[in-house]
Short mmCIF file of C-alpha atoms in Angstrom, two decimals:
data_model
loop_
_atom_site.label_atom_id
_atom_site.label_comp_id
_atom_site.label_asym_id
_atom_site.label_seq_id
_atom_site.Cartn_x
_atom_site.Cartn_y
_atom_site.Cartn_z
CA MET A 1 -133.97 96.08 53.80
CA ALA A 2 -131.66 99.01 54.16
CA SER A 3 -129.40 97.63 51.45
CA CYS A 4 -132.21 97.93 49.04
CA VAL A 5 -132.40 101.72 49.27
CA SER A 6 -131.29 103.41 45.98
CA SER A 7 -128.90 106.43 46.07
CA LEU A 8 -129.52 108.88 43.33
CA ALA A 9 -127.32 111.70 41.98
CA THR A 10 -128.52 115.24 41.70
CA ALA A 11 -129.47 116.35 38.23
CA ARG A 12 -129.65 119.23 35.73
CA VAL A 13 -133.01 119.50 33.91
CA SER A 14 -133.18 119.74 30.19
CA THR A 15 -136.24 121.04 28.33
CA LYS A 16 -136.05 118.40 25.64
CA PRO A 17 -138.97 115.90 26.02
CA ARG A 18 -138.62 112.11 25.63
CA VAL A 19 -141.45 109.65 25.14
CA SER A 20 -141.26 106.14 26.66
CA SER A 21 -140.75 103.18 24.40
CA ARG A 22 -143.16 101.10 26.46
CA PRO A 23 -146.68 100.67 25.08
CA GLY A 24 -149.29 102.77 26.93
CA VAL A 25 -146.84 105.33 28.35
CA THR A 26 -147.28 108.69 26.64
CA SER A 27 -146.18 111.19 29.32
CA THR A 28 -143.07 113.22 28.57
CA ILE A 29 -139.85 112.96 30.56
CA CYS A 30 -137.68 115.63 32.03
CA ARG A 31 -134.23 114.57 30.94
CA ALA A 32 -131.18 115.01 33.18
CA GLN A 33 -127.45 114.76 33.31
CA SER A 34 -125.90 113.04 36.32
CA GLU A 35 -123.53 115.10 38.39
CA PRO A 36 -121.31 114.34 41.33
CA ARG A 37 -122.91 115.26 44.65
CA ASP A 38 -121.74 118.75 45.64
CA ALA A 39 -120.25 119.46 49.11
CA GLU A 40 -123.19 121.68 49.78
CA VAL A 41 -125.55 118.72 49.66
CA ALA A 42 -124.06 117.51 52.96
CA SER A 43 -125.30 120.65 54.73
CA VAL A 44 -128.29 120.61 56.99
CA ALA A 45 -130.39 122.65 54.60
CA LEU A 46 -130.12 121.09 51.14
CA PRO A 47 -129.99 123.25 47.94
CA ARG A 48 -133.07 123.29 45.67
CA ARG A 49 -131.82 120.75 43.11
CA ALA A 50 -130.71 118.29 45.82
CA LEU A 51 -134.10 118.50 47.37
CA PHE A 52 -135.70 117.35 44.13
CA ALA A 53 -133.39 114.31 44.19
CA ALA A 54 -134.09 113.76 47.86
CA ALA A 55 -137.76 113.28 47.05
CA ALA A 56 -136.81 110.44 44.78
CA LEU A 57 -134.40 108.76 47.23
CA ALA A 58 -137.18 106.71 48.81
CA SER A 59 -137.56 104.33 45.91
CA LEU A 60 -136.43 100.81 46.71
CA ALA A 61 -134.90 98.28 44.31
CA PRO A 62 -136.56 94.83 44.23
CA CYS A 63 -134.97 92.23 46.49
CA ARG A 64 -136.80 89.08 45.40
CA SER A 65 -139.53 87.93 43.09
CA ALA A 66 -143.11 88.97 43.90
CA ARG A 67 -145.72 86.43 44.73
CA ALA A 68 -148.69 86.06 42.39
CA ASP A 69 -151.31 87.13 44.85
CA ALA A 70 -152.46 90.73 44.96
CA VAL A 71 -152.24 93.07 47.90
CA PRO A 72 -155.79 93.08 49.34
CA ALA A 73 -157.34 96.60 49.37
CA SER A 74 -159.72 95.59 52.12
CA ALA A 75 -156.95 94.65 54.67
CA GLN A 76 -157.15 95.78 58.27
CA MET A 77 -154.97 98.73 58.83
CA LYS A 78 -152.47 99.67 61.66
CA GLU A 79 -150.99 103.10 62.28
CA TYR A 80 -147.32 103.92 62.38
CA ARG A 81 -146.48 107.13 64.17
CA ASP A 82 -142.89 108.33 64.04
CA GLU A 83 -141.74 109.73 67.38
CA GLN A 84 -138.61 111.36 65.96
CA ASP A 85 -140.10 113.20 63.01
CA LYS A 86 -143.76 113.39 64.11
CA TYR A 87 -145.34 112.01 60.94
CA ALA A 88 -147.88 109.15 60.68
CA PHE A 89 -149.49 106.79 58.21
CA SER A 90 -151.40 103.46 58.17
CA VAL A 91 -150.58 100.19 56.46
CA PRO A 92 -152.20 96.77 56.28
CA SER A 93 -151.80 95.10 59.75
CA GLU A 94 -149.70 92.13 58.44
CA TRP A 95 -147.12 94.32 56.73
CA VAL A 96 -143.54 94.10 57.89
CA GLN A 97 -141.50 97.21 59.05
CA ALA A 98 -137.93 97.89 58.14
CA GLU A 99 -135.61 100.85 58.64
CA GLY A 100 -132.50 102.02 56.88
CA VAL A 101 -130.54 105.01 55.61
CA THR A 102 -130.01 106.53 52.11
CA SER A 103 -126.23 106.80 52.52
CA GLU A 104 -123.39 105.46 54.74
CA ASP A 105 -121.97 109.06 54.84
CA PRO A 106 -123.29 110.55 58.05
CA ARG A 107 -123.12 114.08 56.54
CA SER A 108 -125.73 113.38 53.93
CA THR A 109 -127.62 110.38 55.27
CA ARG A 110 -131.40 110.37 55.57
CA ARG A 111 -133.36 107.93 57.57
CA VAL A 112 -135.89 105.66 55.82
CA VAL A 113 -138.80 103.84 57.41
CA ALA A 114 -140.54 101.26 55.11
CA PHE A 115 -143.38 98.73 55.34
CA TYR A 116 -143.96 95.87 52.86
CA PRO A 117 -146.18 92.73 52.54
CA PRO A 118 -144.60 89.55 53.99
CA ASP A 119 -142.22 88.01 51.33
CA GLN A 120 -142.92 90.96 48.91
CA PRO A 121 -140.42 93.72 49.67
CA GLU A 122 -140.56 94.91 46.07
CA ILE A 123 -144.10 96.19 46.91
CA ASN A 124 -143.51 98.72 49.71
CA VAL A 125 -144.29 102.09 51.17
CA ASN A 126 -141.52 104.15 52.70
CA VAL A 127 -140.95 107.63 54.07
CA VAL A 128 -137.82 109.74 53.86
CA ALA A 129 -137.43 112.98 55.95
CA THR A 130 -135.00 115.66 54.62
CA SER A 131 -134.05 118.88 56.45
CA LEU A 132 -135.19 122.17 54.86
CA GLY A 133 -133.95 125.76 55.22
CA ALA A 134 -136.13 128.78 56.02
CA ASP A 135 -136.50 129.57 52.31
CA TYR A 136 -138.79 126.54 51.81
CA PRO A 137 -141.75 127.35 54.11
CA LYS A 138 -144.38 125.70 51.80
CA MET A 139 -144.56 123.22 48.97
CA GLY A 140 -145.17 126.18 46.59
CA SER A 141 -141.57 127.16 47.29
CA PHE A 142 -140.64 124.31 44.86
CA GLY A 143 -142.95 125.61 42.13
CA SER A 144 -146.20 123.96 40.89
CA PRO A 145 -146.94 120.21 41.31
CA ASP A 146 -145.96 119.66 37.73
CA GLU A 147 -142.60 121.51 38.16
CA PHE A 148 -141.86 119.56 41.28
CA ALA A 149 -142.75 116.21 39.64
CA TYR A 150 -140.55 116.85 36.65
CA GLY A 151 -137.71 117.84 38.98
CA VAL A 152 -138.12 114.44 40.68
CA ALA A 153 -138.20 112.65 37.39
CA ALA A 154 -135.01 114.44 36.34
CA GLY A 155 -133.30 113.26 39.41
CA MET A 156 -134.25 109.64 38.56
CA THR A 157 -133.07 109.79 35.05
CA ARG A 158 -129.60 108.73 33.82
CA PRO A 159 -129.56 108.84 29.96
CA LYS A 160 -125.78 108.64 29.71
CA PRO A 161 -124.44 107.05 32.90
CA ARG A 162 -120.77 106.72 33.50
CA GLU A 163 -121.48 103.28 34.84
CA GLY A 164 -124.46 100.95 34.75
CA PRO A 165 -127.56 100.91 32.50
CA LYS A 166 -129.49 103.87 31.20
CA GLN A 167 -132.43 104.86 33.42
CA PHE A 168 -135.46 106.86 32.60
CA SER A 169 -138.35 108.34 34.59
CA TYR A 170 -141.77 109.41 33.21
CA VAL A 171 -144.38 111.64 34.98
CA VAL A 172 -147.91 110.15 34.88
CA ASP A 173 -149.69 112.66 37.04
CA ALA A 174 -149.05 115.50 39.50
CA LYS A 175 -151.52 117.42 41.68
CA ALA A 176 -151.87 119.37 44.90
CA VAL A 177 -153.75 117.63 47.76
CA ASP A 178 -154.38 120.07 50.60
CA ALA A 179 -150.91 121.35 51.49
CA LYS A 180 -149.13 118.40 49.89
CA TYR A 181 -148.18 117.34 46.34
CA ALA A 182 -149.19 113.88 45.04
CA LEU A 183 -147.01 112.52 42.21
CA GLU A 184 -147.32 109.41 40.10
CA TYR A 185 -144.38 108.37 37.87
CA THR A 186 -142.47 105.41 36.54
CA VAL A 187 -138.85 104.39 36.48
CA GLU A 188 -137.42 102.06 33.87
CA ARG A 189 -134.18 100.45 32.86
CA PRO A 190 -135.13 98.82 29.52
CA THR A 191 -131.90 96.92 29.03
CA GLU A 192 -132.52 95.09 32.28
CA GLY A 193 -136.27 94.67 31.92
CA PHE A 194 -136.75 96.80 35.07
CA TYR A 195 -140.04 98.72 35.23
CA GLN A 196 -141.30 100.36 38.40
CA HIS A 197 -144.36 102.41 39.24
CA LEU A 198 -144.29 104.95 42.03
CA TYR A 199 -146.81 107.12 43.83
CA SER A 200 -145.53 109.79 46.23
CA VAL A 201 -147.10 112.20 48.66
CA VAL A 202 -144.80 115.08 49.59
CA GLY A 203 -145.26 117.64 52.33
CA ILE A 204 -143.45 120.06 54.69
CA GLY A 205 -143.59 120.00 58.50
CA TYR A 206 -141.76 120.99 61.65
CA ASN A 207 -140.63 118.10 63.85
CA GLY A 208 -139.89 120.36 66.88
CA ARG A 209 -136.21 120.76 65.95
CA VAL A 210 -135.99 121.47 62.19
CA ASN A 211 -138.26 122.02 59.21
CA ARG A 212 -138.55 118.85 57.08
CA LEU A 213 -139.48 117.73 53.63
CA PHE A 214 -141.46 114.45 54.16
CA THR A 215 -141.77 112.05 51.20
CA LEU A 216 -144.01 109.02 51.40
CA THR A 217 -143.46 106.81 48.34
CA ALA A 218 -145.37 103.67 47.33
CA VAL A 219 -143.22 101.46 45.13
CA CYS A 220 -144.43 98.55 42.95
CA PRO A 221 -143.25 96.57 39.92
CA GLU A 222 -145.13 97.93 36.88
CA ASP A 223 -146.77 94.55 36.13
CA LYS A 224 -148.23 94.44 39.65
CA TYR A 225 -149.30 98.04 39.92
CA ALA A 226 -152.85 97.60 38.57
CA GLU A 227 -153.72 95.14 41.32
CA ALA A 228 -151.81 96.94 44.13
CA ALA A 229 -152.75 100.56 43.23
CA ASP A 230 -155.92 100.71 45.44
CA VAL A 231 -154.12 99.72 48.70
CA LEU A 232 -151.09 101.79 47.93
CA LYS A 233 -153.15 104.94 47.36
CA LYS A 234 -155.24 104.08 50.41
CA ILE A 235 -152.02 104.16 52.42
CA ALA A 236 -150.83 107.36 50.84
CA ALA A 237 -154.16 109.02 51.78
CA THR A 238 -153.50 108.39 55.46
CA PHE A 239 -150.11 110.25 55.45
CA GLU A 240 -149.95 112.93 58.04
CA THR A 241 -147.10 115.39 58.54
CA PRO A 242 -146.57 117.80 61.43
CA PRO A 243 -147.65 121.49 61.10
CA THR A 244 -145.24 123.75 59.29
CA LEU A 245 -142.94 126.09 61.17
CA TYR A 246 -144.04 128.98 59.04
CA PRO A 247 -147.85 129.33 58.62
#
């Protein structure tokens, strides 16, 4: 499962909007230019633009074809509580747990904990924890929910990649939920017929050692999202992060 984790470059945001070519998608996109990862990204407290990209690192590439049956919204739930980073969330009791890292480079790696339905890893919920500096005490430090969401979309967008296919990300919705931000967005690579729908809840908390940016992301193929959305959002609603270091 760890091999499925996508590593994304940091990005510069452009103000020029772009509209998806897919029917039914009308939200605008925050375009970006891919850049090599700066040496500063390897530091314990990541710079602002790298933190936007870090929020998108949790998306997982599909590993095998999805089964035809839907993920039942009425499934019995079990709680996962992370002893290392002090966050918690609940998933259907039959879901499988996997762990991995976002990079093989120990200077910039981030741990990923994921759960997915048996034999359906392309539908999954995962959490990435990223260290924060003292200048990010609250989610408002990143701007509004919309500003944060478009920063994430920019980090997922590669309109002119040096290698590989073009990739675009579109913001569907962004809002504040208590002290967290909830984001809904899509990622697509049209030349590969690749379309993903993602729902993220992002919050800040102190794990007893360092301040962290916690990102829970529900990932689903676009053609499965309508039937899986209820259970994915039910999981996201259970996401708990530790208290912040700075009230």
